[in-house]
Amino acid sequence: ATSAAAAAIAAKVDPAVVDITTTLGYQSAKAAGTGMVITSSGEVLTNNHVIDGATKITAQIAGAGTIYNAKVIGTDPTQDVALIQLEGVSGMKTVTIGDATKVTVGSAAVAIGNALDLPGPPSVTSGSVTALNQSITAGDEGGGNSENLTGLLETDALLRPGNSGGPLVDSSGAVIGMNTAASTGSSRFS
């Protein structure tokens, strides 16, 4: 998608994308990620590694307005997914879930997220799906906490730290994956 087309797609999705900020137990360090609102009552899907080790979690819709406290509802570290609940919300806009089984190599892909924890609305990058059903061993920048992930889409849409947990959407703005890992090369996985 062109940058204008990607921006128009993101504009549809942004009201259901949250910037997640966590406070970690060691020395109150901060970390950032992204999540997708999946229920009007404020349940948010993200990566487990975004909230792992957090002593406090806050979220903000599309990088603006109210900052909500959130609590963990459940996690699956082996699949790197987590569900959190925004506290004191109702009537939230939700993402539209697409059909990832219909995605093919060459399908348009737009990645949306809190890249580099920059202020303002989520970042938007576009590209296409470059491979299906991929497997990787993902680890953090420090080389620890690696995990084996399977069944992934590979895209050439640029991902940066903070994109984790954000939506990978098709040309209609429907979610086809969750941004999970960026390789040190040019491939990105959802």
Short mmCIF file of N, CA and C in Angstrom, two decimals, residues 9-187:
data_model
loop_
_atom_site.label_atom_id
_atom_site.label_comp_id
_atom_site.label_asym_id
_atom_site.label_seq_id
_atom_site.Cartn_x
_atom_site.Cartn_y
_atom_site.Cartn_z
N ILE A 9 -5.85 3.33 5.99
CA ILE A 9 -6.16 2.05 6.64
C ILE A 9 -5.95 2.19 8.15
N ALA A 10 -4.83 2.78 8.55
CA ALA A 10 -4.52 2.94 9.97
C ALA A 10 -5.55 3.82 10.67
N ALA A 11 -6.06 4.83 9.98
CA ALA A 11 -7.06 5.72 10.58
C ALA A 11 -8.31 4.94 11.01
N LYS A 12 -8.63 3.87 10.28
CA LYS A 12 -9.77 3.03 10.65
C LYS A 12 -9.48 2.20 11.90
N VAL A 13 -8.22 1.80 12.05
CA VAL A 13 -7.82 0.85 13.10
C VAL A 13 -7.38 1.57 14.38
N ASP A 14 -6.77 2.75 14.26
CA ASP A 14 -6.18 3.46 15.41
C ASP A 14 -7.09 3.59 16.63
N PRO A 15 -8.41 3.83 16.48
CA PRO A 15 -9.25 3.96 17.68
C PRO A 15 -9.33 2.69 18.54
N ALA A 16 -8.83 1.57 18.02
CA ALA A 16 -8.83 0.32 18.77
C ALA A 16 -7.41 -0.17 19.06
N VAL A 17 -6.43 0.71 18.90
CA VAL A 17 -5.03 0.37 19.18
C VAL A 17 -4.59 1.13 20.42
N VAL A 18 -3.95 0.43 21.36
CA VAL A 18 -3.47 1.08 22.57
C VAL A 18 -1.95 1.02 22.65
N ASP A 19 -1.39 2.14 23.12
CA ASP A 19 0.02 2.16 23.51
C ASP A 19 0.07 1.61 24.93
N ILE A 20 0.89 0.60 25.14
CA ILE A 20 1.03 -0.01 26.47
C ILE A 20 2.37 0.42 27.06
N THR A 21 2.33 0.87 28.31
CA THR A 21 3.55 1.20 29.05
C THR A 21 3.57 0.33 30.30
N THR A 22 4.68 -0.31 30.54
CA THR A 22 4.79 -1.15 31.74
C THR A 22 5.91 -0.62 32.63
N THR A 23 5.70 -0.81 33.92
CA THR A 23 6.75 -0.57 34.90
C THR A 23 7.24 -1.94 35.31
N LEU A 24 8.52 -2.14 35.21
CA LEU A 24 9.11 -3.44 35.52
C LEU A 24 9.63 -3.45 36.94
N GLY A 25 9.69 -4.64 37.51
CA GLY A 25 10.06 -4.78 38.92
C GLY A 25 11.45 -4.29 39.25
N TYR A 26 12.40 -4.44 38.32
CA TYR A 26 13.77 -4.05 38.65
C TYR A 26 13.97 -2.57 38.40
N GLN A 27 14.29 -1.85 39.45
CA GLN A 27 14.59 -0.43 39.43
C GLN A 27 13.51 0.41 38.76
N SER A 28 12.27 -0.06 38.77
CA SER A 28 11.14 0.66 38.18
C SER A 28 11.40 1.09 36.74
N ALA A 29 12.09 0.24 35.98
CA ALA A 29 12.34 0.52 34.56
C ALA A 29 11.02 0.52 33.80
N LYS A 30 10.98 1.24 32.70
CA LYS A 30 9.77 1.32 31.88
C LYS A 30 10.01 0.58 30.57
N ALA A 31 8.93 0.02 30.01
CA ALA A 31 8.98 -0.62 28.70
C ALA A 31 7.71 -0.27 27.96
N ALA A 32 7.74 -0.38 26.65
CA ALA A 32 6.60 0.01 25.83
C ALA A 32 6.25 -1.08 24.84
N GLY A 33 4.96 -1.13 24.49
CA GLY A 33 4.47 -2.06 23.49
C GLY A 33 3.13 -1.56 22.97
N THR A 34 2.40 -2.46 22.34
CA THR A 34 1.14 -2.11 21.71
C THR A 34 0.13 -3.20 22.02
N GLY A 35 -1.15 -2.86 21.92
CA GLY A 35 -2.21 -3.85 22.09
C GLY A 35 -3.39 -3.50 21.20
N MET A 36 -4.28 -4.49 21.03
CA MET A 36 -5.48 -4.34 20.21
C MET A 36 -6.70 -4.56 21.09
N VAL A 37 -7.63 -3.61 21.10
CA VAL A 37 -8.87 -3.76 21.86
C VAL A 37 -9.76 -4.76 21.12
N ILE A 38 -10.13 -5.85 21.81
CA ILE A 38 -10.93 -6.88 21.15
C ILE A 38 -12.36 -6.99 21.69
N THR A 39 -12.65 -6.33 22.83
CA THR A 39 -14.02 -6.29 23.33
C THR A 39 -14.37 -4.87 23.74
N SER A 40 -15.65 -4.52 23.64
CA SER A 40 -16.07 -3.16 24.00
C SER A 40 -15.88 -2.88 25.49
N SER A 41 -15.73 -3.95 26.29
CA SER A 41 -15.49 -3.77 27.72
C SER A 41 -14.01 -3.58 28.05
N GLY A 42 -13.15 -3.49 27.01
CA GLY A 42 -11.76 -3.13 27.24
C GLY A 42 -10.77 -4.26 27.39
N GLU A 43 -11.09 -5.45 26.87
CA GLU A 43 -10.08 -6.50 26.85
C GLU A 43 -9.13 -6.22 25.69
N VAL A 44 -7.84 -6.34 25.96
CA VAL A 44 -6.80 -5.98 24.99
C VAL A 44 -5.87 -7.17 24.79
N LEU A 45 -5.67 -7.54 23.53
CA LEU A 45 -4.75 -8.60 23.16
C LEU A 45 -3.39 -7.98 22.89
N THR A 46 -2.34 -8.59 23.42
CA THR A 46 -0.97 -8.12 23.20
C THR A 46 -0.04 -9.32 23.24
N ASN A 47 1.26 -9.07 23.13
CA ASN A 47 2.25 -10.13 23.30
C ASN A 47 2.54 -10.32 24.78
N ASN A 48 2.80 -11.54 25.18
CA ASN A 48 3.20 -11.81 26.55
C ASN A 48 4.48 -11.05 26.90
N HIS A 49 5.42 -10.98 25.96
CA HIS A 49 6.69 -10.32 26.29
C HIS A 49 6.51 -8.82 26.52
N VAL A 50 5.40 -8.24 26.10
CA VAL A 50 5.13 -6.82 26.36
C VAL A 50 4.83 -6.59 27.84
N ILE A 51 4.13 -7.54 28.47
CA ILE A 51 3.71 -7.33 29.86
C ILE A 51 4.45 -8.21 30.87
N ASP A 52 5.28 -9.11 30.38
CA ASP A 52 6.00 -10.04 31.25
C ASP A 52 6.89 -9.27 32.24
N GLY A 53 6.73 -9.57 33.51
CA GLY A 53 7.53 -8.94 34.55
C GLY A 53 7.04 -7.57 35.00
N ALA A 54 5.88 -7.14 34.47
CA ALA A 54 5.38 -5.80 34.81
C ALA A 54 4.78 -5.78 36.22
N THR A 55 5.09 -4.73 36.95
CA THR A 55 4.44 -4.50 38.24
C THR A 55 3.29 -3.50 38.09
N LYS A 56 3.28 -2.77 36.98
CA LYS A 56 2.20 -1.83 36.68
C LYS A 56 2.06 -1.76 35.16
N ILE A 57 0.80 -1.72 34.68
CA ILE A 57 0.54 -1.63 33.25
C ILE A 57 -0.45 -0.49 33.02
N THR A 58 -0.11 0.41 32.09
CA THR A 58 -1.04 1.45 31.69
C THR A 58 -1.18 1.40 30.16
N ALA A 59 -2.30 1.94 29.67
CA ALA A 59 -2.57 1.95 28.23
C ALA A 59 -3.27 3.23 27.85
N GLN A 60 -3.02 3.66 26.64
CA GLN A 60 -3.60 4.89 26.12
C GLN A 60 -4.05 4.63 24.68
N ILE A 61 -5.29 4.98 24.37
CA ILE A 61 -5.82 4.76 23.02
C ILE A 61 -5.11 5.68 22.03
N ALA A 62 -4.56 5.07 20.97
CA ALA A 62 -3.93 5.81 19.87
C ALA A 62 -2.98 6.91 20.34
N GLY A 63 -2.35 6.70 21.47
CA GLY A 63 -1.34 7.64 21.96
C GLY A 63 -1.86 8.99 22.41
N ALA A 64 -3.15 9.07 22.75
CA ALA A 64 -3.71 10.37 23.17
C ALA A 64 -4.80 10.15 24.21
N GLY A 65 -5.09 11.20 24.96
CA GLY A 65 -6.23 11.16 25.89
C GLY A 65 -5.93 10.43 27.18
N THR A 66 -6.98 9.81 27.71
CA THR A 66 -6.93 9.15 29.02
C THR A 66 -5.90 8.02 29.06
N ILE A 67 -5.18 7.95 30.16
CA ILE A 67 -4.28 6.83 30.41
C ILE A 67 -5.00 5.90 31.38
N TYR A 68 -5.22 4.67 30.96
CA TYR A 68 -5.96 3.69 31.76
C TYR A 68 -5.01 2.74 32.46
N ASN A 69 -5.35 2.36 33.69
CA ASN A 69 -4.65 1.26 34.34
C ASN A 69 -5.18 -0.03 33.75
N ALA A 70 -4.32 -1.04 33.72
CA ALA A 70 -4.73 -2.33 33.17
C ALA A 70 -4.21 -3.44 34.06
N LYS A 71 -4.93 -4.57 34.03
CA LYS A 71 -4.48 -5.76 34.78
C LYS A 71 -4.45 -6.94 33.82
N VAL A 72 -3.59 -7.89 34.13
CA VAL A 72 -3.45 -9.09 33.31
C VAL A 72 -4.60 -10.04 33.61
N ILE A 73 -5.27 -10.50 32.56
CA ILE A 73 -6.32 -11.51 32.70
C ILE A 73 -5.73 -12.90 32.50
N GLY A 74 -4.87 -13.04 31.51
CA GLY A 74 -4.26 -14.34 31.26
C GLY A 74 -3.11 -14.23 30.27
N THR A 75 -2.22 -15.22 30.30
CA THR A 75 -1.07 -15.24 29.40
C THR A 75 -0.83 -16.64 28.87
N ASP A 76 -0.19 -16.72 27.74
CA ASP A 76 0.33 -17.97 27.20
C ASP A 76 1.74 -17.68 26.68
N PRO A 77 2.74 -17.82 27.56
CA PRO A 77 4.11 -17.50 27.16
C PRO A 77 4.61 -18.32 25.98
N THR A 78 4.15 -19.56 25.83
CA THR A 78 4.66 -20.38 24.72
C THR A 78 4.18 -19.87 23.37
N GLN A 79 3.03 -19.19 23.33
CA GLN A 79 2.53 -18.59 22.09
C GLN A 79 2.77 -17.09 22.06
N ASP A 80 3.38 -16.56 23.13
CA ASP A 80 3.68 -15.14 23.28
C ASP A 80 2.43 -14.26 23.14
N VAL A 81 1.35 -14.67 23.80
CA VAL A 81 0.13 -13.85 23.81
C VAL A 81 -0.29 -13.57 25.25
N ALA A 82 -0.95 -12.43 25.43
CA ALA A 82 -1.49 -12.06 26.73
C ALA A 82 -2.77 -11.28 26.51
N LEU A 83 -3.66 -11.38 27.49
CA LEU A 83 -4.90 -10.62 27.48
C LEU A 83 -4.90 -9.75 28.73
N ILE A 84 -5.09 -8.44 28.52
CA ILE A 84 -5.17 -7.52 29.65
C ILE A 84 -6.52 -6.83 29.64
N GLN A 85 -6.92 -6.29 30.78
CA GLN A 85 -8.20 -5.60 30.93
C GLN A 85 -7.95 -4.15 31.29
N LEU A 86 -8.45 -3.23 30.45
CA LEU A 86 -8.40 -1.82 30.82
C LEU A 86 -9.44 -1.61 31.91
N GLU A 87 -9.07 -0.91 32.96
CA GLU A 87 -9.97 -0.74 34.10
C GLU A 87 -10.88 0.48 33.91
N GLY A 88 -12.16 0.30 34.26
CA GLY A 88 -13.12 1.40 34.26
C GLY A 88 -13.53 1.89 32.90
N VAL A 89 -13.59 1.01 31.90
CA VAL A 89 -13.98 1.42 30.55
C VAL A 89 -15.22 0.66 30.09
N SER A 90 -15.91 1.24 29.12
CA SER A 90 -17.01 0.56 28.42
C SER A 90 -17.18 1.25 27.08
N GLY A 91 -17.86 0.60 26.18
CA GLY A 91 -18.13 1.18 24.87
C GLY A 91 -16.89 1.44 24.03
N MET A 92 -15.85 0.64 24.24
CA MET A 92 -14.60 0.82 23.49
C MET A 92 -14.77 0.37 22.04
N LYS A 93 -14.08 1.04 21.13
CA LYS A 93 -14.01 0.60 19.74
C LYS A 93 -13.10 -0.63 19.70
N THR A 94 -13.42 -1.58 18.83
CA THR A 94 -12.65 -2.81 18.74
C THR A 94 -12.07 -2.99 17.33
N VAL A 95 -11.01 -3.79 17.25
CA VAL A 95 -10.46 -4.13 15.95
C VAL A 95 -11.40 -5.11 15.25
N THR A 96 -11.31 -5.15 13.95
CA THR A 96 -12.02 -6.15 13.14
C THR A 96 -11.05 -7.28 12.88
N ILE A 97 -11.45 -8.49 13.21
CA ILE A 97 -10.58 -9.64 13.00
C ILE A 97 -10.81 -10.19 11.60
N GLY A 98 -9.73 -10.32 10.84
CA GLY A 98 -9.78 -10.86 9.49
C GLY A 98 -9.57 -12.36 9.51
N ASP A 99 -9.41 -12.94 8.35
CA ASP A 99 -9.21 -14.38 8.19
C ASP A 99 -7.79 -14.62 7.71
N ALA A 100 -6.90 -14.94 8.63
CA ALA A 100 -5.49 -15.15 8.29
C ALA A 100 -5.30 -16.35 7.38
N THR A 101 -6.26 -17.28 7.34
CA THR A 101 -6.11 -18.45 6.47
C THR A 101 -6.23 -18.07 5.00
N LYS A 102 -6.76 -16.88 4.71
CA LYS A 102 -6.91 -16.43 3.32
C LYS A 102 -5.73 -15.56 2.87
N VAL A 103 -4.78 -15.32 3.76
CA VAL A 103 -3.61 -14.52 3.42
C VAL A 103 -2.68 -15.35 2.54
N THR A 104 -2.16 -14.73 1.49
CA THR A 104 -1.22 -15.39 0.60
C THR A 104 0.06 -14.56 0.50
N VAL A 105 1.11 -15.18 0.01
CA VAL A 105 2.34 -14.44 -0.24
C VAL A 105 2.00 -13.34 -1.24
N GLY A 106 2.41 -12.13 -0.93
CA GLY A 106 2.11 -10.98 -1.77
C GLY A 106 0.93 -10.16 -1.28
N SER A 107 0.16 -10.70 -0.31
CA SER A 107 -0.97 -9.94 0.25
C SER A 107 -0.44 -8.66 0.90
N ALA A 108 -1.19 -7.57 0.75
CA ALA A 108 -0.81 -6.31 1.38
C ALA A 108 -0.84 -6.46 2.89
N ALA A 109 0.08 -5.81 3.56
CA ALA A 109 0.15 -5.86 5.03
C ALA A 109 0.54 -4.49 5.55
N VAL A 110 -0.19 -4.02 6.56
CA VAL A 110 0.11 -2.74 7.20
C VAL A 110 0.32 -3.02 8.68
N ALA A 111 1.49 -2.64 9.20
CA ALA A 111 1.81 -2.84 10.61
C ALA A 111 1.58 -1.52 11.36
N ILE A 112 0.86 -1.62 12.48
CA ILE A 112 0.51 -0.45 13.27
C ILE A 112 0.99 -0.68 14.70
N GLY A 113 1.61 0.33 15.30
CA GLY A 113 2.06 0.13 16.67
C GLY A 113 2.79 1.31 17.26
N ASN A 114 3.20 1.11 18.49
CA ASN A 114 3.85 2.11 19.32
C ASN A 114 5.37 2.04 19.11
N ALA A 115 5.79 2.13 17.85
CA ALA A 115 7.20 1.97 17.51
C ALA A 115 8.06 3.00 18.24
N LEU A 116 9.10 2.51 18.88
CA LEU A 116 10.08 3.33 19.59
C LEU A 116 9.46 4.20 20.68
N ASP A 117 8.20 3.88 21.08
CA ASP A 117 7.50 4.61 22.14
C ASP A 117 7.47 6.12 21.87
N LEU A 118 7.26 6.46 20.60
CA LEU A 118 7.19 7.87 20.23
C LEU A 118 5.85 8.46 20.63
N PRO A 119 5.79 9.75 20.97
CA PRO A 119 4.51 10.37 21.32
C PRO A 119 3.61 10.47 20.10
N GLY A 120 2.31 10.57 20.35
CA GLY A 120 1.36 10.75 19.26
C GLY A 120 0.76 9.44 18.80
N PRO A 121 0.10 9.49 17.64
CA PRO A 121 -0.61 8.30 17.15
C PRO A 121 0.35 7.17 16.81
N PRO A 122 -0.19 5.95 16.70
CA PRO A 122 0.67 4.80 16.37
C PRO A 122 1.39 5.00 15.04
N SER A 123 2.56 4.39 14.92
CA SER A 123 3.30 4.42 13.67
C SER A 123 2.63 3.48 12.67
N VAL A 124 2.86 3.72 11.41
CA VAL A 124 2.28 2.91 10.34
C VAL A 124 3.36 2.60 9.33
N THR A 125 3.54 1.32 9.02
CA THR A 125 4.44 0.91 7.94
C THR A 125 3.71 -0.09 7.08
N SER A 126 4.01 -0.09 5.79
CA SER A 126 3.32 -1.00 4.90
C SER A 126 4.30 -1.85 4.13
N GLY A 127 3.78 -2.94 3.64
CA GLY A 127 4.56 -3.88 2.85
C GLY A 127 3.66 -4.98 2.37
N SER A 128 4.23 -6.15 2.29
CA SER A 128 3.42 -7.30 1.88
C SER A 128 3.87 -8.53 2.67
N VAL A 129 3.04 -9.55 2.63
CA VAL A 129 3.38 -10.83 3.25
C VAL A 129 4.40 -11.51 2.34
N THR A 130 5.53 -11.91 2.91
CA THR A 130 6.60 -12.51 2.12
C THR A 130 6.71 -14.02 2.31
N ALA A 131 6.11 -14.58 3.36
CA ALA A 131 6.13 -16.03 3.58
C ALA A 131 5.04 -16.39 4.59
N LEU A 132 4.60 -17.64 4.53
CA LEU A 132 3.56 -18.15 5.42
C LEU A 132 4.13 -19.26 6.30
N ASN A 133 3.46 -19.52 7.43
CA ASN A 133 3.77 -20.66 8.29
C ASN A 133 5.25 -20.75 8.66
N GLN A 134 5.82 -19.63 9.07
CA GLN A 134 7.23 -19.58 9.43
C GLN A 134 7.44 -19.92 10.90
N SER A 135 8.64 -20.36 11.23
CA SER A 135 9.03 -20.65 12.61
C SER A 135 10.30 -19.87 12.90
N ILE A 136 10.38 -19.31 14.10
CA ILE A 136 11.58 -18.58 14.51
C ILE A 136 11.84 -18.86 15.99
N THR A 137 13.06 -18.61 16.39
CA THR A 137 13.40 -18.52 17.80
C THR A 137 13.63 -17.04 18.07
N ALA A 138 12.75 -16.46 18.88
CA ALA A 138 12.82 -15.03 19.16
C ALA A 138 13.40 -14.81 20.55
N GLY A 139 14.25 -13.80 20.66
CA GLY A 139 14.83 -13.45 21.95
C GLY A 139 14.91 -11.95 22.07
N ASP A 140 15.06 -11.48 23.30
CA ASP A 140 15.17 -10.04 23.48
C ASP A 140 16.57 -9.58 23.10
N GLU A 141 16.76 -8.27 23.08
CA GLU A 141 18.03 -7.70 22.63
C GLU A 141 19.20 -8.14 23.50
N GLY A 142 18.93 -8.47 24.75
CA GLY A 142 19.99 -8.91 25.64
C GLY A 142 20.39 -10.36 25.44
N GLY A 143 19.65 -11.08 24.59
CA GLY A 143 19.99 -12.46 24.30
C GLY A 143 19.31 -13.47 25.21
N GLY A 144 18.54 -13.02 26.18
CA GLY A 144 17.85 -13.94 27.07
C GLY A 144 16.41 -14.12 26.68
N ASN A 145 15.69 -14.92 27.45
CA ASN A 145 14.26 -15.11 27.27
C ASN A 145 13.86 -15.48 25.85
N SER A 146 14.53 -16.45 25.24
CA SER A 146 14.17 -16.83 23.88
C SER A 146 12.98 -17.78 23.91
N GLU A 147 12.23 -17.76 22.81
CA GLU A 147 11.07 -18.63 22.67
C GLU A 147 10.96 -19.08 21.22
N ASN A 148 10.45 -20.28 21.03
CA ASN A 148 10.24 -20.82 19.69
C ASN A 148 8.80 -20.54 19.29
N LEU A 149 8.61 -19.81 18.20
CA LEU A 149 7.28 -19.45 17.72
C LEU A 149 7.06 -20.07 16.35
N THR A 150 5.86 -20.60 16.12
CA THR A 150 5.56 -21.27 14.86
C THR A 150 4.27 -20.72 14.27
N GLY A 151 4.03 -21.03 13.00
CA GLY A 151 2.81 -20.63 12.32
C GLY A 151 2.73 -19.15 12.04
N LEU A 152 3.88 -18.51 11.86
CA LEU A 152 3.93 -17.06 11.71
C LEU A 152 3.84 -16.62 10.25
N LEU A 153 3.29 -15.41 10.05
CA LEU A 153 3.37 -14.74 8.77
C LEU A 153 4.67 -13.94 8.78
N GLU A 154 5.33 -13.87 7.65
CA GLU A 154 6.51 -13.02 7.51
C GLU A 154 6.13 -11.87 6.60
N THR A 155 6.53 -10.66 6.98
CA THR A 155 6.23 -9.48 6.19
C THR A 155 7.46 -8.61 6.05
N ASP A 156 7.47 -7.79 5.01
CA ASP A 156 8.57 -6.85 4.86
C ASP A 156 8.20 -5.46 5.37
N ALA A 157 7.02 -5.34 6.03
CA ALA A 157 6.67 -4.07 6.69
C ALA A 157 7.62 -3.88 7.87
N LEU A 158 8.21 -2.71 7.96
CA LEU A 158 9.22 -2.43 8.98
C LEU A 158 8.62 -2.44 10.39
N LEU A 159 9.21 -3.21 11.29
CA LEU A 159 8.82 -3.23 12.70
C LEU A 159 9.99 -2.73 13.53
N ARG A 160 9.66 -2.05 14.62
CA ARG A 160 10.67 -1.53 15.54
C ARG A 160 10.25 -1.90 16.96
N PRO A 161 11.18 -1.81 17.93
CA PRO A 161 10.78 -2.05 19.31
C PRO A 161 9.58 -1.17 19.68
N GLY A 162 8.61 -1.75 20.35
CA GLY A 162 7.38 -1.04 20.71
C GLY A 162 6.21 -1.44 19.82
N ASN A 163 6.50 -1.97 18.60
CA ASN A 163 5.45 -2.47 17.72
C ASN A 163 4.83 -3.76 18.25
N SER A 164 5.55 -4.48 19.10
CA SER A 164 5.07 -5.77 19.59
C SER A 164 3.67 -5.66 20.17
N GLY A 165 2.81 -6.60 19.78
CA GLY A 165 1.43 -6.65 20.26
C GLY A 165 0.46 -5.87 19.40
N GLY A 166 0.97 -5.10 18.46
CA GLY A 166 0.11 -4.30 17.60
C GLY A 166 -0.42 -5.11 16.43
N PRO A 167 -1.42 -4.57 15.75
CA PRO A 167 -2.03 -5.31 14.65
C PRO A 167 -1.25 -5.24 13.35
N LEU A 168 -1.24 -6.36 12.64
CA LEU A 168 -0.87 -6.42 11.23
C LEU A 168 -2.20 -6.57 10.51
N VAL A 169 -2.53 -5.62 9.64
CA VAL A 169 -3.85 -5.61 9.02
C VAL A 169 -3.74 -5.72 7.51
N ASP A 170 -4.86 -6.16 6.91
CA ASP A 170 -4.94 -6.25 5.45
C ASP A 170 -5.40 -4.92 4.88
N SER A 171 -5.65 -4.88 3.59
CA SER A 171 -5.97 -3.61 2.93
C SER A 171 -7.34 -3.05 3.33
N SER A 172 -8.17 -3.86 4.01
CA SER A 172 -9.46 -3.35 4.49
C SER A 172 -9.39 -2.93 5.96
N GLY A 173 -8.23 -3.13 6.59
CA GLY A 173 -8.07 -2.78 8.00
C GLY A 173 -8.42 -3.91 8.95
N ALA A 174 -8.64 -5.11 8.43
CA ALA A 174 -8.93 -6.27 9.29
C ALA A 174 -7.62 -6.90 9.77
N VAL A 175 -7.59 -7.29 11.03
CA VAL A 175 -6.39 -7.87 11.63
C VAL A 175 -6.13 -9.27 11.07
N ILE A 176 -4.92 -9.45 10.54
CA ILE A 176 -4.51 -10.77 10.04
C ILE A 176 -3.38 -11.35 10.87
N GLY A 177 -2.84 -10.57 11.81
CA GLY A 177 -1.77 -11.05 12.66
C GLY A 177 -1.44 -10.02 13.73
N MET A 178 -0.58 -10.44 14.64
CA MET A 178 -0.10 -9.55 15.70
C MET A 178 1.41 -9.40 15.53
N ASN A 179 1.88 -8.17 15.49
CA ASN A 179 3.32 -7.91 15.36
C ASN A 179 4.03 -8.51 16.57
N THR A 180 5.00 -9.37 16.30
CA THR A 180 5.61 -10.13 17.38
C THR A 180 7.12 -9.99 17.44
N ALA A 181 7.79 -10.07 16.31
CA ALA A 181 9.26 -10.09 16.33
C ALA A 181 9.81 -9.46 15.07
N ALA A 182 10.92 -8.80 15.22
CA ALA A 182 11.65 -8.28 14.07
C ALA A 182 13.00 -8.97 14.05
N SER A 183 13.40 -9.42 12.89
CA SER A 183 14.71 -10.06 12.80
C SER A 183 15.77 -8.98 12.64
N THR A 184 17.01 -9.39 12.78
CA THR A 184 18.09 -8.43 12.59
C THR A 184 18.31 -8.17 11.12
N GLY A 185 17.69 -9.00 10.24
CA GLY A 185 17.73 -8.75 8.81
C GLY A 185 16.54 -7.92 8.41
N SER A 186 15.91 -8.28 7.31
CA SER A 186 14.81 -7.46 6.81
C SER A 186 13.44 -8.09 7.03
N SER A 187 13.34 -9.28 7.59
CA SER A 187 12.05 -9.94 7.76
C SER A 187 11.41 -9.58 9.10
#
